[in-house]
Amino acid sequence: GSFYNVTGYSLIVGLSSGSDTLSGQAYGAAAYGQLGAVLQRAVALCWAASVPLCVLWVNAGPVLAAAHDIADKAARYLRLVAPTIFVSGLAQCVQRYLLAQRVVAPGTIATALTACLCPLYNYLLIYRWQLGLDGAAAAFFVSNFTYALLLVVYTAWRDARMAAAKDPRCTWPGLSARTALSGWGVYLRYGAPAAAMVCAEWWVFELVILFAGTLATADVAVAVMGIAFHVTALAYMIPMGVGQAVNTTIANALGAGAPERAAATFRAGLAMVGVTQAVLSTSLFVLRAPVVAAFTDAPPVIALAASTMPAVCATVVADGMNSLLTGVLRGCGRQAWGAWLNLIGYWCIGFPLSLLLGFTFKMTTVGFWTALCIASSTQALIMMAVIFRIDWGKEVERAQSLVANDMAGSGAGSECEGSQHGSPDKAAGGHTGRRDSLQQQLRRHSGARRSLQHHEAGTADVMQSAAADVVGRHDIEATL
């Protein structure tokens, strides 16, 4: 599971998040047909990246040969779950396509249904039909396929209904190989650093667990690290949901030419996550004994976990703030800033410091989490200082330029028939390929967009639903 996540899933999650900027800003600018073009491009890129990953997993036997007792089984499991990466890539892209439009309830429902079906899949494939490890791999694939299928079916139905009704907000221009295979350079300008941003954080946590297994009391240390990661993962769900909502709202606001709304969204998200994580961290610290006891009854593990929990509780605040702040950066299209900050925070500070404290100073898991806390806190402070210095007016200009360039590079195939009927200015202007003309169109549509009051409301609902969605997705992963 860890090998799959580190070498594959983390890359696809990061790469697909490039659409957070492109789709969110295009929707705010009323360039509705562009969202469908970005979706096709994102899926094509994620699938293209998945091919070498599958080749790696199919030939992963020698890589895993260090542990001969489980190498064959692990390699077989990877070969069986390899097709899942294509399904996961599709689901990630469709999910972000909907979130850019502030459509979150279907994702939450799909997550809940899949979570309910996961135990059934595991029971049937592993125990009832006695497929063992092969059944576990099949259950993992079927669970991911179920989630992706539910999202795709709903999205196809919604887009078809909007197109038939000539809805001006129609976002699907029709499936086109030309659209899917064009504009990769623009997408990768945001998708590549987004992938680097996700991987820089994800990989260092996985690596720390690996090093915990080399300690003298490896079994106790790994157990404590597992408890700590379960606690931080649960605490991460709320800021992750708020961060996604803030990302969508800021991207929409910048595309719509509303810098004040973007700045206000950042401040509201900052206050919400700050208060929530502070209360959660304090509660975990006060209740650390029963929390640890809920995971284990082994005295050595309880003793080490009790001394590690203060650092874990402090990390909860910093980690939550980072989730929010990276959401702000994605909404602004500043993934490159996040990638560099994650690289510096986790790899130049966090990882070396964790080795120093954990091994040299013999602080074991306490040292690991103290280092991660210092790295996360330093990163959050720097990122916050950077974002407070953002000129939101210039970000609006940058967003309009980005959408114009992306529209020019997509060609006529990105124009949605429904949006043509609802936007006379855009239909008359067409896609001339000239950047200035496209920017003028975007300014006109942004003005019209801001007059639609039902698009100005509902930020709290987006945050609430997105938080529920990520909590449900965590339940699926825990069940698997």
XYZ file of C-alpha atoms in Angstrom:
480
model
C 0.000 0.000 0.000
C 2.740 2.471 0.907
C 4.722 1.661 -2.246
C 1.591 2.233 -4.346
C 0.873 5.548 -2.612
C 4.427 6.878 -2.736
C 5.383 5.870 -6.264
C 2.021 6.404 -7.919
C -1.031 7.757 -6.190
C 0.714 10.811 -4.730
C 1.923 11.785 -8.217
C -1.547 11.459 -9.727
C -3.185 13.424 -6.899
C -0.666 16.225 -7.396
C -0.855 16.210 -11.192
C -4.651 16.293 -11.227
C -4.672 19.277 -8.856
C -3.283 21.456 -11.638
C -6.920 21.741 -12.741
C -7.774 23.460 -9.442
C -6.298 26.654 -10.859
C -7.289 26.334 -14.511
C -10.866 25.155 -13.971
C -11.585 27.351 -10.959
C -10.412 30.556 -12.605
C -12.106 29.712 -15.914
C -15.419 29.160 -14.138
C -15.086 32.470 -12.329
C -14.363 34.192 -15.652
C -17.507 32.626 -17.184
C -15.358 30.689 -19.686
C -17.529 27.696 -18.905
C -16.655 25.535 -21.896
C -13.020 25.704 -20.885
C -13.678 23.478 -17.857
C -14.495 20.527 -20.089
C -11.313 21.114 -22.068
C -9.234 21.209 -18.879
C -10.903 17.995 -17.671
C -10.029 16.126 -20.864
C -6.476 17.428 -20.750
C -6.066 16.479 -17.087
C -7.335 12.928 -17.650
C -5.079 12.475 -20.678
C -2.024 13.643 -18.735
C -2.826 11.529 -15.678
C -3.297 8.451 -17.842
C -0.088 9.161 -19.740
C 1.781 9.432 -16.432
C 0.165 6.196 -15.229
C 1.691 4.084 -18.009
C 5.305 4.202 -16.728
C 4.001 3.744 -13.181
C 2.305 0.503 -14.196
C 5.498 -0.643 -15.910
C 7.355 0.034 -12.649
C 4.854 -1.927 -10.577
C 4.735 -4.885 -12.957
C 8.519 -5.139 -12.631
C 8.688 -4.257 -8.930
C 9.883 -7.690 -7.796
C 13.622 -6.833 -7.716
C 12.871 -3.517 -5.975
C 11.024 -5.335 -3.190
C 13.466 -8.247 -2.989
C 15.009 -6.959 0.257
C 12.282 -8.749 2.220
C 12.190 -12.201 0.644
C 9.367 -13.460 2.829
C 6.905 -10.910 1.486
C 8.561 -9.732 -1.747
C 6.696 -12.128 -4.033
C 3.330 -11.350 -2.463
C 3.945 -7.599 -2.473
C 5.046 -7.676 -6.117
C 1.969 -9.703 -7.076
C -0.300 -7.292 -5.200
C 1.226 -4.327 -7.040
C 0.721 -6.016 -10.402
C -2.926 -6.668 -9.596
C -3.714 -3.146 -8.359
C -1.797 -1.410 -11.178
C -4.951 -0.715 -13.274
C -6.411 1.118 -10.263
C -4.167 4.110 -10.937
C -6.062 4.849 -14.170
C -9.386 4.726 -12.325
C -8.045 6.911 -9.510
C -6.717 9.453 -12.000
C -10.105 9.699 -13.694
C -11.904 10.072 -10.364
C -9.525 12.783 -9.155
C -9.959 14.813 -12.347
C -13.768 14.520 -12.425
C -13.972 15.378 -8.738
C -11.979 18.587 -9.275
C -14.064 19.403 -12.357
C -17.176 19.369 -10.167
C -15.554 21.193 -7.251
C -14.490 24.047 -9.555
C -18.219 24.568 -10.195
C -19.010 24.341 -6.457
C -20.780 21.047 -7.003
C -19.789 18.956 -3.990
C -22.838 16.992 -2.829
C -22.521 14.267 -5.516
C -18.923 13.613 -4.501
C -19.953 13.296 -0.871
C -22.760 10.886 -1.759
C -20.469 8.820 -4.000
C -17.918 8.639 -1.196
C -20.523 7.530 1.341
C -21.936 4.851 -0.966
C -18.474 3.529 -1.765
C -17.549 3.462 1.922
C -20.659 1.387 2.629
C -19.821 -1.061 -0.162
C -16.144 -1.496 0.783
C -16.767 -4.026 3.599
C -19.021 -6.040 1.289
C -16.377 -6.111 -1.443
C -13.727 -7.216 1.048
C -15.950 -9.899 2.567
C -16.972 -11.391 -0.773
C -13.600 -11.290 -2.500
C -11.316 -12.163 0.411
C -13.396 -14.487 2.599
C -16.515 -15.714 0.795
C -14.732 -16.542 -2.454
C -11.448 -17.211 -0.609
C -9.236 -15.232 -2.980
C -6.920 -14.054 -0.201
C -4.376 -11.454 -1.314
C -5.757 -11.465 -4.849
C -9.171 -10.733 -3.387
C -7.778 -7.792 -1.417
C -6.308 -6.340 -4.610
C -9.583 -6.909 -6.451
C -11.573 -5.260 -3.649
C -9.264 -2.248 -3.776
C -9.793 -1.912 -7.528
C -13.567 -2.432 -7.370
C -13.930 0.154 -4.585
C -12.049 2.783 -6.562
C -13.931 1.833 -9.724
C -17.265 2.226 -7.917
C -16.379 5.732 -6.754
C -15.159 6.764 -10.210
C -18.207 5.258 -11.931
C -20.647 7.086 -9.665
C -18.887 10.404 -10.301
C -18.664 9.898 -14.068
C -22.306 8.813 -14.428
C -23.556 11.798 -12.437
C -21.292 14.233 -14.292
C -22.320 12.907 -17.714
C -26.005 13.171 -16.763
C -25.578 16.697 -15.404
C -23.636 17.936 -18.430
C -26.105 16.365 -20.883
C -29.030 17.983 -19.084
C -27.362 21.417 -19.094
C -26.476 21.147 -22.787
C -30.012 20.079 -23.723
C -31.441 23.023 -21.786
C -29.015 25.451 -23.483
C -27.856 26.449 -20.007
C -25.366 29.348 -20.277
C -23.218 27.626 -17.643
C -22.762 24.458 -19.709
C -19.183 23.282 -19.157
C -18.851 20.276 -21.482
C -17.750 21.102 -25.070
C -17.849 17.496 -26.248
C -15.180 14.812 -26.263
C -12.290 15.729 -28.560
C -8.901 14.088 -29.006
C -7.529 17.400 -30.260
C -8.666 19.163 -27.103
C -7.354 16.415 -24.832
C -3.931 16.372 -26.472
C -3.458 20.149 -26.768
C -2.406 22.696 -24.175
C -0.309 20.278 -22.148
C 2.384 22.902 -21.649
C -0.015 25.320 -19.959
C -1.456 22.560 -17.789
C 1.941 21.220 -16.738
C 2.976 24.728 -15.719
C 0.622 24.215 -12.772
C 0.252 20.435 -12.619
C 3.969 19.626 -12.391
C 4.743 21.904 -9.410
C 1.467 20.782 -7.808
C 2.688 17.185 -8.043
C 6.041 18.234 -6.586
C 4.239 20.039 -3.758
C 2.188 16.955 -2.840
C 5.061 14.486 -3.180
C 7.539 16.585 -1.189
C 5.228 16.405 1.825
C 3.813 12.900 1.339
C 7.151 11.170 0.770
C 8.929 12.584 3.815
C 6.259 11.233 6.169
C 6.468 7.787 4.556
C 10.264 7.896 4.789
C 10.190 8.741 8.495
C 8.046 5.649 9.100
C 10.604 3.589 7.186
C 13.441 4.888 9.376
C 11.404 4.212 12.510
C 11.591 0.562 11.511
C 15.390 0.630 11.849
C 15.381 1.631 15.528
C 16.411 -0.871 18.212
C 12.804 -1.119 19.391
C 11.399 -1.089 15.871
C 8.105 -2.809 16.679
C 7.245 -0.281 19.390
C 8.437 2.708 17.346
C 6.474 1.707 14.246
C 3.351 1.142 16.365
C 3.695 4.624 17.882
C 4.261 6.186 14.459
C 1.143 4.421 13.228
C -0.937 5.808 16.094
C 0.451 9.296 15.530
C -0.289 9.198 11.808
C -3.846 7.995 12.396
C -4.417 10.878 14.821
C -2.941 13.515 12.493
C -4.794 12.069 9.491
C -8.133 12.424 11.266
C -7.232 15.928 12.461
C -6.215 16.828 8.892
C -9.669 16.202 7.430
C -11.289 19.486 8.488
C -8.514 21.813 7.246
C -8.235 19.726 4.085
C -11.910 20.297 3.338
C -11.695 23.998 4.168
C -8.530 24.292 2.076
C -10.292 22.805 -0.948
C -13.251 25.142 -0.466
C -10.955 28.163 -0.103
C -9.034 27.067 -3.194
C -12.243 26.884 -5.257
C -13.668 30.158 -3.953
C -10.432 32.094 -4.480
C -9.958 30.701 -7.986
C -13.563 31.618 -8.871
C -13.126 35.103 -7.392
C -9.900 35.819 -9.267
C -11.420 34.627 -12.535
C -14.479 36.810 -11.898
C -12.304 39.868 -11.229
C -13.190 40.107 -7.528
C -9.929 40.610 -5.601
C -11.720 41.721 -2.423
C -13.693 38.482 -2.282
C -10.514 36.447 -2.780
C -8.766 38.264 0.075
C -11.813 37.942 2.347
C -12.003 34.205 1.618
C -8.371 33.777 2.630
C -8.921 35.618 5.912
C -12.102 33.670 6.698
C -10.408 30.346 5.989
C -7.410 31.322 8.091
C -9.604 32.171 11.077
C -11.703 29.034 10.695
C -8.758 26.639 10.466
C -6.783 28.453 13.161
C -9.590 28.204 15.720
C -10.600 24.659 14.743
C -7.088 23.248 14.885
C -6.254 25.041 18.132
C -9.321 23.542 19.824
C -8.625 20.121 18.326
C -4.954 20.198 19.318
C -5.776 21.227 22.885
C -8.425 18.513 23.161
C -6.028 15.848 21.899
C -3.388 16.969 24.386
C -5.788 16.845 27.329
C -7.238 13.497 26.238
C -3.980 11.978 24.995
C -4.112 9.049 27.448
C -7.549 7.729 26.398
C -6.764 8.474 22.739
C -3.655 6.284 22.862
C -5.508 3.617 24.855
C -8.094 3.424 22.078
C -5.384 2.172 19.712
C -3.373 -0.204 21.917
C -3.104 -1.861 25.317
C 0.626 -2.664 25.089
C 2.456 -0.861 27.959
C 5.685 -0.081 25.998
C 3.683 1.438 23.140
C 1.482 3.431 25.535
C 4.534 4.823 27.354
C 6.337 5.936 24.184
C 3.155 7.265 22.595
C 2.390 9.350 25.685
C 5.750 11.119 25.394
C 5.313 11.583 21.631
C 1.778 13.006 21.709
C 2.705 16.595 22.753
C 4.752 17.000 19.558
C 1.972 15.350 17.558
C -0.618 17.748 19.012
C 1.530 20.745 18.077
C 1.933 19.364 14.561
C -1.860 19.224 14.188
C -2.037 23.035 14.197
C 0.851 23.585 11.779
C -0.250 20.796 9.452
C -3.776 22.172 9.306
C -2.553 25.669 8.500
C -0.371 24.296 5.709
C -3.368 22.528 4.187
C -5.291 25.790 4.079
C -2.365 27.846 2.785
C -1.532 25.417 -0.018
C -5.202 25.632 -1.029
C -4.795 29.405 -1.324
C -1.697 28.957 -3.476
C -3.490 26.504 -5.777
C -6.371 28.934 -6.188
C -3.906 31.642 -7.207
C -1.929 29.353 -9.507
C 1.155 29.665 -7.295
C 1.906 25.948 -7.006
C 5.575 26.587 -7.732
C 5.846 28.621 -4.520
C 4.298 25.763 -2.580
C 6.619 23.215 -4.174
C 9.728 25.174 -3.199
C 8.446 25.828 0.322
C 7.603 22.141 0.817
C 11.014 21.145 -0.491
C 12.775 23.533 1.885
C 10.523 22.878 4.872
C 10.364 19.099 4.734
C 13.583 18.060 2.984
C 16.062 20.767 4.000
C 14.767 21.158 7.567
C 12.348 18.416 8.593
C 13.997 15.246 7.315
C 17.623 16.015 8.337
C 16.425 17.270 11.726
C 14.346 14.123 12.272
C 17.426 11.953 11.694
C 19.491 14.161 14.003
C 16.980 14.115 16.855
C 15.766 10.577 16.322
C 19.141 8.832 15.991
C 21.977 11.113 17.110
C 20.140 12.427 20.177
C 18.330 9.084 20.640
C 14.910 10.737 20.957
C 13.336 8.081 18.676
C 9.719 8.903 17.791
C 9.714 12.018 19.975
C 12.593 13.341 17.890
C 10.894 12.429 14.618
C 7.712 14.287 15.484
C 9.515 17.240 17.037
C 11.402 17.670 13.768
C 8.240 17.368 11.673
C 6.520 19.889 13.945
C 9.374 22.385 13.574
C 9.403 21.922 9.800
C 5.618 22.296 9.454
C 5.526 25.344 11.733
C 8.388 27.068 9.916
C 6.778 26.367 6.583
C 3.375 27.649 7.741
C 4.863 30.911 9.010
C 6.798 31.526 5.791
C 3.837 30.612 3.594
C 1.546 32.879 5.610
C 3.985 35.780 5.282
C 4.165 35.218 1.519
C 0.382 35.103 1.087
C -0.192 38.218 3.207
C 2.034 40.089 0.748
C 0.013 38.994 -2.296
C -1.381 41.843 -4.405
C -4.851 40.463 -5.136
C -5.466 43.009 -7.875
C -2.447 41.749 -9.785
C -3.584 38.171 -9.190
C -6.854 39.039 -10.960
C -4.930 40.316 -13.983
C -2.773 37.217 -13.919
C -5.834 34.953 -13.745
C -7.492 36.659 -16.708
C -4.291 36.337 -18.719
C -4.052 32.647 -17.814
C -7.630 31.894 -18.880
C -7.161 33.844 -22.117
C -3.971 31.958 -22.963
C -5.572 28.619 -22.144
C -8.598 29.407 -24.311
C -6.362 30.477 -27.180
C -4.382 27.259 -26.937
C -7.472 25.037 -26.781
C -9.025 26.088 -30.052
C -12.692 26.086 -30.958
C -13.178 22.652 -29.485
C -13.277 24.106 -25.987
C -16.418 26.186 -26.660
C -19.534 24.705 -25.095
C -22.671 24.863 -27.203
C -24.801 25.690 -24.198
C -22.560 28.581 -23.168
C -22.718 30.068 -26.669
C -26.486 30.413 -26.419
C -26.217 31.996 -22.991
C -23.331 34.351 -23.775
C -23.949 36.478 -26.910
C -20.696 38.392 -26.511
C -18.644 35.212 -26.450
C -20.538 33.706 -29.398
C -19.967 36.845 -31.454
C -16.315 37.148 -30.516
C -15.429 33.497 -31.045
C -11.940 32.149 -30.635
C -9.752 34.417 -32.736
C -6.571 33.260 -31.056
C -5.702 36.822 -30.151
C -4.896 37.244 -26.489
C -6.156 40.828 -26.173
C -9.535 39.964 -27.682
C -9.953 37.016 -25.353
C -9.062 39.104 -22.321
C -11.692 41.671 -23.310
C -14.244 38.863 -23.559
C -13.283 37.638 -20.121
C -13.719 41.085 -18.611
C -17.230 41.329 -20.079
C -18.155 37.864 -18.870
C -16.681 38.569 -15.443
C -19.008 41.529 -15.081
C -21.999 39.421 -16.084
C -20.809 36.630 -13.821
C -20.761 38.884 -10.777
C -24.382 39.854 -11.428
C -25.534 36.258 -10.842
C -26.215 36.323 -7.120
C -26.597 32.610 -6.684
C -22.942 32.184 -7.606
C -21.907 34.726 -5.006
C -23.448 32.776 -2.130
C -22.822 29.363 -0.660
C -19.145 29.508 0.343
C -20.000 28.066 3.751
C -21.900 25.208 2.082
C -18.914 24.477 -0.137
C -16.606 24.334 2.877
C -19.004 22.116 4.818
C -19.605 19.706 1.941
C -15.949 19.528 0.964
C -15.027 18.709 4.549
C -17.644 15.954 4.605
C -16.301 14.630 1.300
C -12.707 14.294 2.482
C -13.819 12.736 5.780
C -15.730 10.126 3.819
C -12.770 9.455 1.551
C -10.593 8.876 4.612
C -13.144 6.307 5.785
C -12.796 4.474 2.476
C -9.009 4.375 2.776
C -9.243 3.188 6.392
C -11.664 0.431 5.400
C -9.368 -0.732 2.625
